[in-house]
């Protein structure tokens, strides 16, 4: 392997052609579904795909949208600097998917909701729902800004790809096919982009392995450089990545992203059955592990290639997030079209994440705010309103890319945002689902406490980054750089720390907490404070809780004790839980009138006659042209 003495090249015509095809095909899918579904005026077709999606496209969509450019560019760079312990995220992914499939999705699916936050109003009160929706809007727009900006900047500085041109193009294309085709366009476009991501990774893996002399040579160099020391069982919570932070902290972080996130749940409830929804999650786990392994091996190959000449320390790139595109241009530059394929790989993750975010933002805004103010909109007006919201949020997410320029490394920035916001959200949903005794006062108080503590730790860490002895970057060498006369000091975070103001006492303790524990901090605070306030203000009586909305922890851990179950249910007798809502459909009673069907759908469970349960009404399940 020989490191190039001259700067790497830029895009050629074929690279631009391959990259442009990604945008053309993505837009074409949106046009296709706009034409195909032109006669489907029901809002449920636009919001949840008519609730007829199957598990395979949904699984591919979930994998593509959450294995974004943060993974394609950030994960290999993380492995390059800190080692292959990143692979331990597979443990977290496994726990997350199992809990989501077995705990959260059954509750959300059977409750008949479209916006995840509808659940909080059904379980607690409207105030809780509004607070959660507002936090979700902030979280998603901030995260999407990182996802849009980071890959565009990295590719701009390495390949000469136009920065703002790629950012604007991403926003326009995502907004275009979201607005035209709704959820079906998002899901099928994600499935196509998932294929592109895998092809991009394979091109780098194959050519990269050949460039370093094969897999055996790569493994040997990675081991010599300490990149294969995966299992670090140090329990210190200030350490950035250990077995415990990645497996436990990663579980809480990703559970906030998966278990209660609108973008994930919306696609799960779009499946035709609950079985399809759960199977989609398990298939998605397989996809997550495949992409994770690809990212980790790309990082190891990149380290083997630059083992004697680190381009970051040598000044060839200005940030770690640029290492992967720099490496790609160096090993694939002589193959016209392949650098374009990798850039398409990176932007596939960006497109799928941004599209899913725009669709979810529009859905929750309509369901949680617009519909509350204008409840009598026709389906046609509803559809156009949601499309207008897609355009608004497309502009907002694209504009937020400016803010993302101040957030540092993309992996840590993205997961820190999810940790600060997702932890309290996860805590509040868990409070409602696992503890029937929890009341609305406890939910509100716990949520506020969780947000306060999580943001205190997260913002403090942003202002006062953890010192290198906590993050422990591995050595990077420049002895083999032919254009340097001598080796220079390995790159670390220390130069960055010298420009910071004096550090307060909490800077090296509380603010240095691993970013992966931010979600756990928010979750534990929300849950504990929520239960404390509930106990002080009076337990909610179990008789007031719909069994479809809970999966009591007492039924799981106190299965031998009826008294324990009653305590969990607030003193009431523990109720059996139905697996599916029993809806009274006028069609089954021979009443085919459209007016009567609409009246049935607009009646909630609480308004049902004794012994008869009505389905919860929301835009995702109202149809003027279809009967159930």
CSV table of N, CA, C and O in Angstrom, one decimal, residues 422-503:
chain,number,residue,atom,x,y,z
A,422,UNK,N,-34.8,12.2,23.7
A,422,UNK,CA,-35.4,10.8,23.7
A,422,UNK,C,-35.5,10.2,25.0
A,422,UNK,O,-36.4,9.4,25.3
A,423,UNK,N,-34.6,10.5,25.9
A,423,UNK,CA,-34.6,9.9,27.3
A,423,UNK,C,-35.9,10.3,28.0
A,423,UNK,O,-36.6,9.4,28.5
A,424,UNK,N,-36.1,11.6,28.2
A,424,UNK,CA,-37.4,12.0,28.9
A,424,UNK,C,-38.6,11.5,28.2
A,424,UNK,O,-39.6,11.1,28.8
A,425,UNK,N,-38.6,11.4,26.8
A,425,UNK,CA,-39.8,10.9,26.1
A,425,UNK,C,-40.0,9.4,26.4
A,425,UNK,O,-41.1,9.0,26.6
A,426,UNK,N,-38.9,8.7,26.4
A,426,UNK,CA,-39.0,7.3,26.7
A,426,UNK,C,-39.5,7.0,28.1
A,426,UNK,O,-40.3,6.1,28.3
A,427,UNK,N,-39.0,7.9,29.0
A,427,UNK,CA,-39.4,7.7,30.4
A,427,UNK,C,-40.9,8.0,30.6
A,427,UNK,O,-41.6,7.3,31.3
A,428,UNK,N,-41.5,9.0,29.8
A,428,UNK,CA,-42.9,9.3,30.0
A,428,UNK,C,-43.8,8.2,29.4
A,428,UNK,O,-44.8,7.8,29.9
A,429,UNK,N,-43.4,7.7,28.2
A,429,UNK,CA,-44.2,6.6,27.6
A,429,UNK,C,-44.1,5.3,28.5
A,429,UNK,O,-45.1,4.6,28.7
A,430,UNK,N,-42.9,5.1,29.0
A,430,UNK,CA,-42.7,3.9,29.9
A,430,UNK,C,-43.6,4.1,31.2
A,430,UNK,O,-44.1,3.1,31.7
A,431,UNK,N,-43.6,5.3,31.7
A,431,UNK,CA,-44.5,5.6,32.8
A,431,UNK,C,-45.9,5.2,32.6
A,431,UNK,O,-46.6,4.6,33.4
A,432,UNK,N,-46.4,5.6,31.4
A,432,UNK,CA,-47.8,5.3,31.0
A,432,UNK,C,-48.1,3.8,30.8
A,432,UNK,O,-49.1,3.3,31.1
A,433,UNK,N,-47.2,3.2,30.1
A,433,UNK,CA,-47.4,1.8,29.7
A,433,UNK,C,-47.1,0.8,30.8
A,433,UNK,O,-47.9,-0.2,31.0
A,434,UNK,N,-46.1,1.0,31.6
A,434,UNK,CA,-45.7,0.0,32.6
A,434,UNK,C,-46.3,0.2,33.9
A,434,UNK,O,-46.4,-0.7,34.7
A,435,UNK,N,-46.8,1.5,34.2
A,435,UNK,CA,-47.4,1.7,35.5
A,435,UNK,C,-48.8,2.3,35.4
A,435,UNK,O,-48.9,3.5,35.3
A,436,UNK,N,-49.8,1.5,35.5
A,436,UNK,CA,-51.2,2.0,35.4
A,436,UNK,C,-51.5,2.9,36.6
A,436,UNK,O,-52.4,3.8,36.4
A,437,UNK,N,-50.8,2.9,37.6
A,437,UNK,CA,-51.0,3.8,38.8
A,437,UNK,C,-50.6,5.2,38.5
A,437,UNK,O,-51.0,6.1,39.2
A,438,UNK,N,-49.7,5.4,37.5
A,438,UNK,CA,-49.2,6.8,37.3
A,438,UNK,C,-50.3,7.7,36.8
A,438,UNK,O,-51.1,7.3,36.0
A,439,UNK,N,-50.3,8.9,37.3
A,439,UNK,CA,-51.3,9.9,36.9
A,439,UNK,C,-50.7,11.0,36.1
A,439,UNK,O,-49.5,11.1,35.9
A,440,UNK,N,-51.5,11.9,35.6
A,440,UNK,CA,-51.1,13.0,34.7
A,440,UNK,C,-50.1,14.0,35.4
A,440,UNK,O,-49.2,14.5,34.8
A,441,UNK,N,-50.4,14.2,36.7
A,441,UNK,CA,-49.5,15.1,37.4
A,441,UNK,C,-48.1,14.6,37.5
A,441,UNK,O,-47.1,15.3,37.3
A,442,UNK,N,-48.0,13.3,37.7
A,442,UNK,CA,-46.7,12.6,37.7
A,442,UNK,C,-46.0,12.6,36.4
A,442,UNK,O,-44.8,12.8,36.3
A,443,UNK,N,-46.8,12.5,35.3
A,443,UNK,CA,-46.2,12.5,33.9
A,443,UNK,C,-45.7,13.9,33.6
A,443,UNK,O,-44.6,14.0,33.1
A,444,UNK,N,-46.4,14.9,33.9
A,444,UNK,CA,-46.0,16.3,33.6
A,444,UNK,C,-44.7,16.6,34.5
A,444,UNK,O,-43.7,17.1,33.9
A,445,UNK,N,-44.8,16.4,35.8
A,445,UNK,CA,-43.6,16.7,36.6
A,445,UNK,C,-42.4,15.9,36.3
A,445,UNK,O,-41.3,16.4,36.2
A,446,UNK,N,-42.6,14.6,36.0
A,446,UNK,CA,-41.5,13.7,35.6
A,446,UNK,C,-40.8,14.2,34.3
A,446,UNK,O,-39.6,14.2,34.2
A,447,UNK,N,-41.7,14.5,33.4
A,447,UNK,CA,-41.2,15.0,32.0
A,447,UNK,C,-40.4,16.2,32.2
A,447,UNK,O,-39.3,16.3,31.6
A,448,UNK,N,-40.9,17.2,32.9
A,448,UNK,CA,-40.1,18.5,33.1
A,448,UNK,C,-38.8,18.2,33.8
A,448,UNK,O,-37.7,18.8,33.4
A,449,UNK,N,-38.8,17.4,34.8
A,449,UNK,CA,-37.6,17.1,35.5
A,449,UNK,C,-36.6,16.3,34.6
A,449,UNK,O,-35.4,16.6,34.6
A,450,UNK,N,-37.1,15.4,33.8
A,450,UNK,CA,-36.2,14.6,32.9
A,450,UNK,C,-35.5,15.5,31.9
A,450,UNK,O,-34.3,15.4,31.6
A,451,UNK,N,-36.3,16.4,31.3
A,451,UNK,CA,-35.8,17.4,30.3
A,451,UNK,C,-34.7,18.3,30.9
A,451,UNK,O,-33.7,18.5,30.4
A,452,UNK,N,-35.0,18.8,32.1
A,452,UNK,CA,-34.1,19.7,32.8
A,452,UNK,C,-32.8,19.0,33.1
A,452,UNK,O,-31.7,19.6,32.7
A,453,UNK,N,-32.8,17.8,33.6
A,453,UNK,CA,-31.5,17.2,34.0
A,453,UNK,C,-30.8,16.8,32.7
A,453,UNK,O,-29.6,16.9,32.6
A,454,UNK,N,-31.5,16.2,31.7
A,454,UNK,CA,-30.8,15.8,30.5
A,454,UNK,C,-30.2,16.9,29.7
A,454,UNK,O,-29.1,16.8,29.2
A,455,UNK,N,-30.9,18.0,29.6
A,455,UNK,CA,-30.4,19.2,28.9
A,455,UNK,C,-29.3,19.9,29.7
A,455,UNK,O,-28.3,20.4,29.1
A,456,UNK,N,-29.4,19.8,31.0
A,456,UNK,CA,-28.3,20.4,31.8
A,456,UNK,C,-27.0,19.6,31.5
A,456,UNK,O,-25.9,20.2,31.3
A,457,UNK,N,-27.0,18.3,31.5
A,457,UNK,CA,-25.8,17.5,31.3
A,457,UNK,C,-25.4,17.6,29.8
A,457,UNK,O,-24.2,17.8,29.5
A,458,UNK,N,-26.3,17.6,28.9
A,458,UNK,CA,-26.0,17.7,27.5
A,458,UNK,C,-25.4,19.0,27.0
A,458,UNK,O,-24.4,19.1,26.3
A,459,UNK,N,-26.0,20.1,27.5
A,459,UNK,CA,-25.5,21.4,27.1
A,459,UNK,C,-24.2,21.7,27.8
A,459,UNK,O,-23.2,22.3,27.2
A,460,UNK,N,-24.0,21.2,29.0
A,460,UNK,CA,-22.8,21.4,29.7
A,460,UNK,C,-21.6,20.7,29.0
A,460,UNK,O,-20.5,21.2,28.9
A,461,UNK,N,-21.9,19.5,28.5
A,461,UNK,CA,-20.9,18.7,27.7
A,461,UNK,C,-20.6,19.4,26.4
A,461,UNK,O,-19.4,19.3,26.0
A,462,UNK,N,-21.6,20.1,25.8
A,462,UNK,CA,-21.3,20.8,24.6
A,462,UNK,C,-20.4,22.0,24.8
A,462,UNK,O,-19.5,22.3,24.0
A,463,UNK,N,-20.6,22.7,25.9
A,463,UNK,CA,-19.8,23.9,26.2
A,463,UNK,C,-18.4,23.5,26.8
A,463,UNK,O,-17.4,24.1,26.4
A,464,UNK,N,-18.4,22.4,27.6
A,464,UNK,CA,-17.1,21.9,28.2
A,464,UNK,C,-16.9,20.5,27.8
A,464,UNK,O,-17.2,19.5,28.5
A,465,UNK,N,-16.3,20.2,26.6
A,465,UNK,CA,-16.1,18.8,26.1
A,465,UNK,C,-15.2,18.0,27.1
A,465,UNK,O,-14.4,18.6,27.8
A,466,UNK,N,-15.5,16.8,27.1
A,466,UNK,CA,-14.7,15.9,28.0
A,466,UNK,C,-13.3,15.9,27.6
A,466,UNK,O,-12.9,15.9,26.4
A,467,UNK,N,-12.4,15.8,28.6
A,467,UNK,CA,-10.9,15.7,28.3
A,467,UNK,C,-10.5,14.4,27.6
A,467,UNK,O,-11.3,13.4,27.7
A,468,UNK,N,-9.4,14.4,26.9
A,468,UNK,CA,-9.0,13.2,26.2
A,468,UNK,C,-8.8,12.0,27.0
A,468,UNK,O,-9.0,10.9,26.5
A,469,UNK,N,-8.5,12.1,28.3
A,469,UNK,CA,-8.3,10.9,29.1
A,469,UNK,C,-9.7,10.2,29.4
A,469,UNK,O,-9.7,9.0,29.8
A,470,UNK,N,-10.8,10.8,29.0
A,470,UNK,CA,-12.1,10.1,29.1
A,470,UNK,C,-12.4,9.5,27.7
A,470,UNK,O,-13.0,8.4,27.6
A,471,UNK,N,-12.2,10.3,26.6
A,471,UNK,CA,-12.5,9.8,25.3
A,471,UNK,C,-11.4,8.8,24.8
A,471,UNK,O,-11.7,7.9,24.0
A,472,UNK,N,-10.2,9.0,25.2
A,472,UNK,CA,-9.0,8.1,24.9
A,472,UNK,C,-8.9,7.8,23.4
A,472,UNK,O,-9.0,6.6,23.0
A,473,UNK,N,-8.7,8.8,22.5
A,473,UNK,CA,-8.4,8.5,21.1
A,473,UNK,C,-7.1,7.7,21.0
A,473,UNK,O,-6.1,8.0,21.8
A,474,UNK,N,-7.0,6.8,20.1
A,474,UNK,CA,-5.8,6.0,19.9
A,474,UNK,C,-4.8,6.7,19.1
A,474,UNK,O,-5.1,7.7,18.4
A,475,UNK,N,-3.5,6.3,19.2
A,475,UNK,CA,-2.5,7.1,18.5
A,475,UNK,C,-2.6,7.0,17.0
A,475,UNK,O,-3.1,6.1,16.4
A,476,UNK,N,-2.3,8.2,16.3
A,476,UNK,CA,-2.3,8.3,14.9
A,476,UNK,C,-0.9,8.7,14.5
A,476,UNK,O,-0.3,9.6,15.1
A,477,UNK,N,-0.3,8.1,13.5
A,477,UNK,CA,1.1,8.2,13.1
A,477,UNK,C,1.2,8.9,11.7
A,477,UNK,O,0.4,8.7,10.8
A,478,UNK,N,2.3,9.7,11.6
A,478,UNK,CA,2.5,10.4,10.3
A,478,UNK,C,4.0,10.1,9.8
A,478,UNK,O,4.4,10.8,8.9
A,479,UNK,N,4.7,9.2,10.4
A,479,UNK,CA,6.0,8.9,10.0
A,479,UNK,C,6.1,8.5,8.6
A,479,UNK,O,7.2,8.7,7.9
A,480,UNK,N,5.1,7.9,8.0
A,480,UNK,CA,5.2,7.4,6.7
A,480,UNK,C,4.7,8.3,5.6
A,480,UNK,O,4.6,8.0,4.4
A,481,UNK,N,4.4,9.6,6.0
A,481,UNK,CA,3.9,10.6,5.0
A,481,UNK,C,5.1,11.1,4.2
A,481,UNK,O,6.0,11.7,4.8
A,482,UNK,N,5.1,10.8,2.9
A,482,UNK,CA,6.3,11.2,2.1
A,482,UNK,C,6.5,12.7,2.0
A,482,UNK,O,7.6,13.2,1.7
A,483,UNK,N,5.4,13.5,2.2
A,483,UNK,CA,5.5,14.9,2.0
A,483,UNK,C,5.9,15.7,3.3
A,483,UNK,O,6.0,16.9,3.3
A,484,UNK,N,6.0,14.9,4.4
A,484,UNK,CA,6.4,15.5,5.6
A,484,UNK,C,7.9,15.2,6.0
A,484,UNK,O,8.3,14.1,5.7
A,485,UNK,N,8.6,16.1,6.5
A,485,UNK,CA,10.0,15.9,6.8
A,485,UNK,C,10.1,15.1,8.1
A,485,UNK,O,11.1,14.4,8.4
A,486,UNK,N,9.2,15.3,9.0
A,486,UNK,CA,9.2,14.6,10.3
A,486,UNK,C,7.8,14.3,10.8
A,486,UNK,O,6.9,14.9,10.4
A,487,UNK,N,7.8,13.4,11.8
A,487,UNK,CA,6.5,13.1,12.4
A,487,UNK,C,6.0,14.3,13.2
A,487,UNK,O,6.8,15.0,13.8
A,488,UNK,N,4.7,14.5,13.3
A,488,UNK,CA,4.1,15.5,14.1
A,488,UNK,C,3.3,14.9,15.2
A,488,UNK,O,3.0,13.7,15.2
A,489,UNK,N,2.9,15.7,16.1
A,489,UNK,CA,2.1,15.2,17.3
A,489,UNK,C,0.8,14.5,16.8
A,489,UNK,O,0.1,15.1,16.0
A,490,UNK,N,0.5,13.3,17.3
A,490,UNK,CA,-0.8,12.7,17.0
A,490,UNK,C,-1.9,13.6,17.3
A,490,UNK,O,-2.0,14.3,18.3
A,491,UNK,N,-3.0,13.5,16.4
A,491,UNK,CA,-4.1,14.3,16.6
A,491,UNK,C,-4.9,13.9,17.8
A,491,UNK,O,-5.2,12.7,18.0
A,492,UNK,N,-5.3,14.8,18.6
A,492,UNK,CA,-6.2,14.5,19.8
A,492,UNK,C,-7.1,15.7,19.9
A,492,UNK,O,-7.1,16.6,19.1
A,493,UNK,N,-8.0,15.6,20.9
A,493,UNK,CA,-8.9,16.7,21.2
A,493,UNK,C,-8.3,17.8,22.1
A,493,UNK,O,-8.9,18.8,22.3
A,494,UNK,N,-7.0,17.6,22.5
A,494,UNK,CA,-6.4,18.5,23.4
A,494,UNK,C,-6.3,20.0,22.9
A,494,UNK,O,-6.6,20.9,23.6
A,495,UNK,N,-5.8,20.2,21.6
A,495,UNK,CA,-5.8,21.5,21.1
A,495,UNK,C,-7.1,22.3,21.2
A,495,UNK,O,-7.1,23.5,21.4
A,496,UNK,N,-8.2,21.5,21.0
A,496,UNK,CA,-9.5,22.1,21.0
A,496,UNK,C,-9.8,22.6,22.4
A,496,UNK,O,-10.5,23.7,22.6
A,497,UNK,N,-9.4,21.9,23.4
A,497,UNK,CA,-9.7,22.2,24.8
A,497,UNK,C,-9.0,23.5,25.3
A,497,UNK,O,-9.5,24.2,26.1
A,498,UNK,N,-7.8,23.8,24.7
A,498,UNK,CA,-7.0,24.9,25.1
A,498,UNK,C,-7.7,26.3,24.8
A,498,UNK,O,-7.4,27.3,25.5
A,499,UNK,N,-8.6,26.3,23.9
A,499,UNK,CA,-9.3,27.5,23.5
A,499,UNK,C,-10.5,27.8,24.3
A,499,UNK,O,-11.2,28.8,24.1
A,500,UNK,N,-10.9,26.8,25.2
A,500,UNK,CA,-12.1,27.0,26.0
A,500,UNK,C,-11.9,27.8,27.2
A,500,UNK,O,-10.7,28.0,27.7
A,501,UNK,N,-12.9,28.5,27.8
A,501,UNK,CA,-12.8,29.2,29.0
A,501,UNK,C,-12.5,28.3,30.2
A,501,UNK,O,-12.6,27.1,30.1
A,502,UNK,N,-12.1,28.9,31.3
A,502,UNK,CA,-11.8,28.1,32.5
A,502,UNK,C,-12.9,27.1,32.8
A,502,UNK,O,-14.1,27.4,32.8
A,503,UNK,N,-12.6,25.9,33.2
A,503,UNK,CA,-13.5,24.8,33.4
A,503,UNK,C,-14.1,24.8,34.8
A,503,UNK,O,-13.3,24.8,35.8
